[in-house]
């Protein structure tokens, strides 16, 4: 049985699963689908064309499905799609997609946490098991892959890509693509090594982590251009998911990947 507070505003055509809780002064629009066991807490807003999975929680002040902040938007029907077990904290905002992008949908994967005051712009894609810390803002058509973590106050340029298992330090400005498995920070944004702690927590073996580090040593420290570094990695390392993920990401980067540290900066971190 659903628990809908009498002071909530829920359109009669909205589709609510079993065991959904809607708090006082929450607003749910007509073309909304919310999965079983989800909670829409007081003063949260879910506008039209939002599909939310099971066991999600939307905290007070969050706004999901508002029209995109994009002058190319012409009132077309576009969407927000949210997976299961997603937590959306206070005053976070997730905007719908646009037809101009060719996507028309903004996606949030399952088991992802959006902390307070985060902003996910039109046509962004945030993967599974991601964390966007408070005050992160990702501009239109940014792609954040599975298990990525963006530190507080991080801002991304539109069309940026952040690879799986990457971690971006707080307060960073992402204007280049962030490859998978790495740490990066500083201003301008700079490669700072492998996300060793995160990879260990997720079950990567010492050999896998060592191979990832060796591949990035070739990309960043062997004095090669990116194309030659990728060719050396492809010929010098056996096929693996990690090798293929790195090569695919780096070769398909249109904005270019973040730069390596200077020798002096590398020494400071070590």
XYZ file of C-alpha atoms in Angstrom:
270
model
C 0.000 0.000 0.000
C 1.254 3.490 -0.852
C 1.612 6.180 1.785
C 0.661 9.524 0.235
C 0.394 12.481 2.589
C -2.849 14.470 2.170
C -0.824 17.644 1.592
C 1.095 16.105 -1.294
C 0.098 16.918 -4.888
C 0.070 13.747 -6.993
C -1.568 13.759 -10.420
C -4.171 10.992 -10.665
C -2.561 9.686 -13.863
C 0.895 9.326 -12.320
C 1.922 5.676 -12.067
C 3.174 4.741 -8.611
C 4.439 1.265 -7.772
C 3.764 -0.624 -4.558
C 4.876 0.816 -1.243
C 5.669 4.301 -2.554
C 5.839 7.079 0.047
C 5.062 10.708 -0.851
C 5.591 13.347 1.819
C 3.755 16.616 2.488
C 4.009 19.311 -0.175
C 5.782 16.977 -2.583
C 4.668 17.368 -6.216
C 4.372 14.580 -8.786
C 3.232 15.458 -12.309
C 1.019 13.509 -14.718
C 3.464 11.633 -16.933
C 5.590 10.161 -14.165
C 6.369 6.554 -13.288
C 7.865 5.710 -9.884
C 8.977 2.196 -8.962
C 8.128 0.074 -5.945
C 9.382 1.171 -2.556
C 10.558 4.626 -3.606
C 10.188 7.663 -1.362
C 9.467 11.224 -2.488
C 10.135 13.265 0.629
C 8.498 16.591 1.611
C 8.853 19.473 -0.850
C 10.486 17.353 -3.561
C 9.288 17.881 -7.159
C 8.993 15.362 -9.973
C 7.877 16.972 -13.229
C 6.581 15.284 -16.382
C 8.312 12.559 -18.384
C 10.288 11.034 -15.545
C 10.656 7.292 -15.093
C 12.183 6.293 -11.756
C 13.129 2.779 -10.679
C 12.633 0.890 -7.438
C 13.767 1.887 -3.945
C 14.835 5.401 -4.872
C 14.762 8.304 -2.407
C 14.293 11.941 -3.408
C 15.060 14.400 -0.613
C 13.421 17.783 0.084
C 13.981 20.527 -2.449
C 15.180 18.238 -5.239
C 13.706 18.891 -8.680
C 13.623 16.112 -11.255
C 12.456 16.493 -14.842
C 12.448 20.277 -15.203
C 12.836 21.435 -18.799
C 16.454 21.800 -19.955
C 18.306 25.059 -19.474
C 19.103 25.104 -23.168
C 17.968 27.747 -25.656
C 17.611 25.051 -28.322
C 14.776 23.445 -26.394
C 11.443 24.025 -28.128
C 9.017 22.355 -25.757
C 9.387 18.854 -27.206
C 8.664 15.729 -25.179
C 11.940 14.498 -23.714
C 12.740 12.350 -20.717
C 14.606 11.603 -17.508
C 15.285 7.939 -16.746
C 16.527 6.888 -13.302
C 17.554 3.367 -12.277
C 16.988 1.465 -9.034
C 18.333 2.323 -5.567
C 19.234 5.890 -6.486
C 19.515 8.525 -3.750
C 18.947 12.152 -4.765
C 19.758 14.500 -1.894
C 18.523 17.955 -0.981
C 18.092 20.516 -3.774
C 19.698 18.375 -6.474
C 18.386 19.014 -9.996
C 18.114 16.688 -12.987
C 16.925 18.247 -16.262
C 15.209 16.555 -19.188
C 16.947 15.956 -22.518
C 16.611 17.866 -25.791
C 15.838 16.730 -29.323
C 18.729 18.882 -30.578
C 21.194 16.456 -29.003
C 19.722 13.492 -30.836
C 19.284 11.778 -27.465
C 16.262 13.365 -25.861
C 16.908 11.712 -22.505
C 18.942 12.296 -19.356
C 19.906 9.056 -17.613
C 20.982 8.155 -14.091
C 22.090 4.553 -13.487
C 21.279 2.303 -10.546
C 22.887 2.476 -7.093
C 24.075 6.023 -7.682
C 24.238 8.855 -5.137
C 23.683 12.492 -6.073
C 24.512 14.592 -3.034
C 22.984 17.949 -2.142
C 22.908 20.743 -4.730
C 24.282 18.636 -7.560
C 23.116 19.507 -11.081
C 22.759 17.046 -13.948
C 22.059 18.947 -17.151
C 20.183 17.909 -20.287
C 21.177 14.708 -22.075
C 23.802 13.718 -19.511
C 24.431 10.080 -18.714
C 25.536 9.060 -15.221
C 26.311 5.364 -14.817
C 25.782 2.797 -12.084
C 27.418 3.064 -8.638
C 28.524 6.659 -9.216
C 28.878 9.355 -6.577
C 28.474 13.051 -7.355
C 29.460 14.930 -4.210
C 27.730 18.157 -3.148
C 27.811 21.097 -5.569
C 28.969 19.067 -8.564
C 27.609 20.469 -11.819
C 27.847 18.505 -15.055
C 26.976 20.425 -18.206
C 24.881 19.140 -21.090
C 25.798 15.796 -22.699
C 28.450 14.907 -20.149
C 28.952 11.153 -19.774
C 29.998 9.752 -16.391
C 30.741 6.011 -16.544
C 30.087 3.356 -13.885
C 31.777 3.672 -10.477
C 33.136 7.179 -11.138
C 33.355 9.651 -8.244
C 33.317 13.429 -8.699
C 34.557 15.388 -5.686
C 32.615 18.303 -4.244
C 32.325 21.432 -6.361
C 33.594 19.776 -9.529
C 32.353 21.352 -12.771
C 32.384 19.685 -16.175
C 32.367 21.283 -19.610
C 29.630 20.095 -21.952
C 30.391 16.910 -23.910
C 33.015 15.825 -21.377
C 33.534 12.125 -20.675
C 34.630 10.625 -17.369
C 35.695 6.989 -17.498
C 34.681 4.108 -15.254
C 36.322 3.844 -11.823
C 37.849 7.319 -12.218
C 38.002 9.736 -9.313
C 38.100 13.511 -9.798
C 39.338 15.652 -6.925
C 37.049 18.238 -5.359
C 36.859 21.686 -6.916
C 38.146 20.472 -10.276
C 37.271 21.951 -13.669
C 36.797 19.137 -16.168
C 37.539 20.478 -19.644
C 39.259 17.359 -20.973
C 38.162 13.740 -20.887
C 39.093 11.770 -17.763
C 40.241 8.226 -18.661
C 39.060 5.173 -16.722
C 40.725 3.940 -13.510
C 42.647 7.137 -12.794
C 42.874 9.868 -10.181
C 43.027 13.463 -11.322
C 43.034 16.898 -9.736
C 44.844 20.252 -9.709
C 44.188 23.281 -11.923
C 44.421 22.731 -14.817
C 43.098 19.196 -14.373
C 45.981 16.736 -14.334
C 46.541 12.985 -14.192
C 47.659 12.027 -10.684
C 48.009 8.250 -10.823
C 45.753 5.201 -10.564
C 42.689 4.994 -8.334
C 44.334 2.193 -6.365
C 42.147 2.372 -3.263
C 38.931 2.406 -5.262
C 40.033 -0.476 -7.475
C 41.045 -2.605 -4.481
C 37.685 -1.986 -2.845
C 35.975 -3.200 -6.006
C 37.917 -6.445 -6.184
C 40.648 -5.685 -8.714
C 43.701 -7.872 -8.177
C 47.233 -6.581 -7.672
C 48.145 -7.811 -11.157
C 45.245 -5.968 -12.737
C 46.139 -2.763 -10.941
C 49.812 -3.121 -11.867
C 48.927 -3.590 -15.540
C 46.664 -0.538 -15.482
C 49.490 1.529 -13.974
C 51.989 0.253 -16.533
C 49.649 1.171 -19.377
C 49.197 4.707 -18.087
C 52.948 5.046 -17.563
C 53.268 4.487 -21.316
C 50.553 7.039 -22.114
C 51.845 9.725 -19.768
C 55.562 9.173 -19.190
C 57.072 7.352 -22.182
C 57.389 10.498 -24.286
C 55.081 9.207 -27.035
C 52.092 10.793 -28.679
C 48.748 9.247 -27.773
C 48.416 7.207 -30.964
C 51.849 5.620 -30.586
C 51.257 4.965 -26.886
C 48.004 3.163 -27.676
C 49.697 1.075 -30.341
C 52.432 0.073 -27.890
C 49.854 -0.887 -25.257
C 47.886 -2.943 -27.766
C 50.952 -4.857 -28.880
C 52.656 -5.117 -25.493
C 49.830 -6.196 -23.173
C 47.612 -9.275 -23.433
C 43.948 -8.705 -24.166
C 41.952 -7.841 -21.057
C 38.880 -5.845 -20.162
C 41.081 -3.172 -18.597
C 43.336 -2.858 -21.649
C 40.397 -2.671 -24.043
C 38.535 -0.169 -21.879
C 41.541 2.158 -21.744
C 42.280 1.905 -25.471
C 38.666 2.439 -26.502
C 38.291 5.465 -24.257
C 41.557 7.159 -25.243
C 41.167 6.507 -28.971
C 37.572 7.770 -29.015
C 38.213 10.918 -27.006
C 37.197 13.947 -29.056
C 38.182 16.554 -26.485
C 41.492 14.884 -25.673
C 42.405 13.349 -22.339
C 43.718 15.161 -19.278
C 47.397 15.968 -19.335
C 50.130 14.348 -17.277
C 51.955 15.988 -14.403
C 55.203 17.821 -14.873
C 58.244 16.167 -13.311
C 58.196 18.644 -10.422
C 54.529 18.157 -9.669
C 54.903 14.374 -9.853
C 57.657 14.517 -7.280
C 55.527 16.651 -4.945
C 52.718 14.089 -4.936
C 54.983 11.086 -4.500
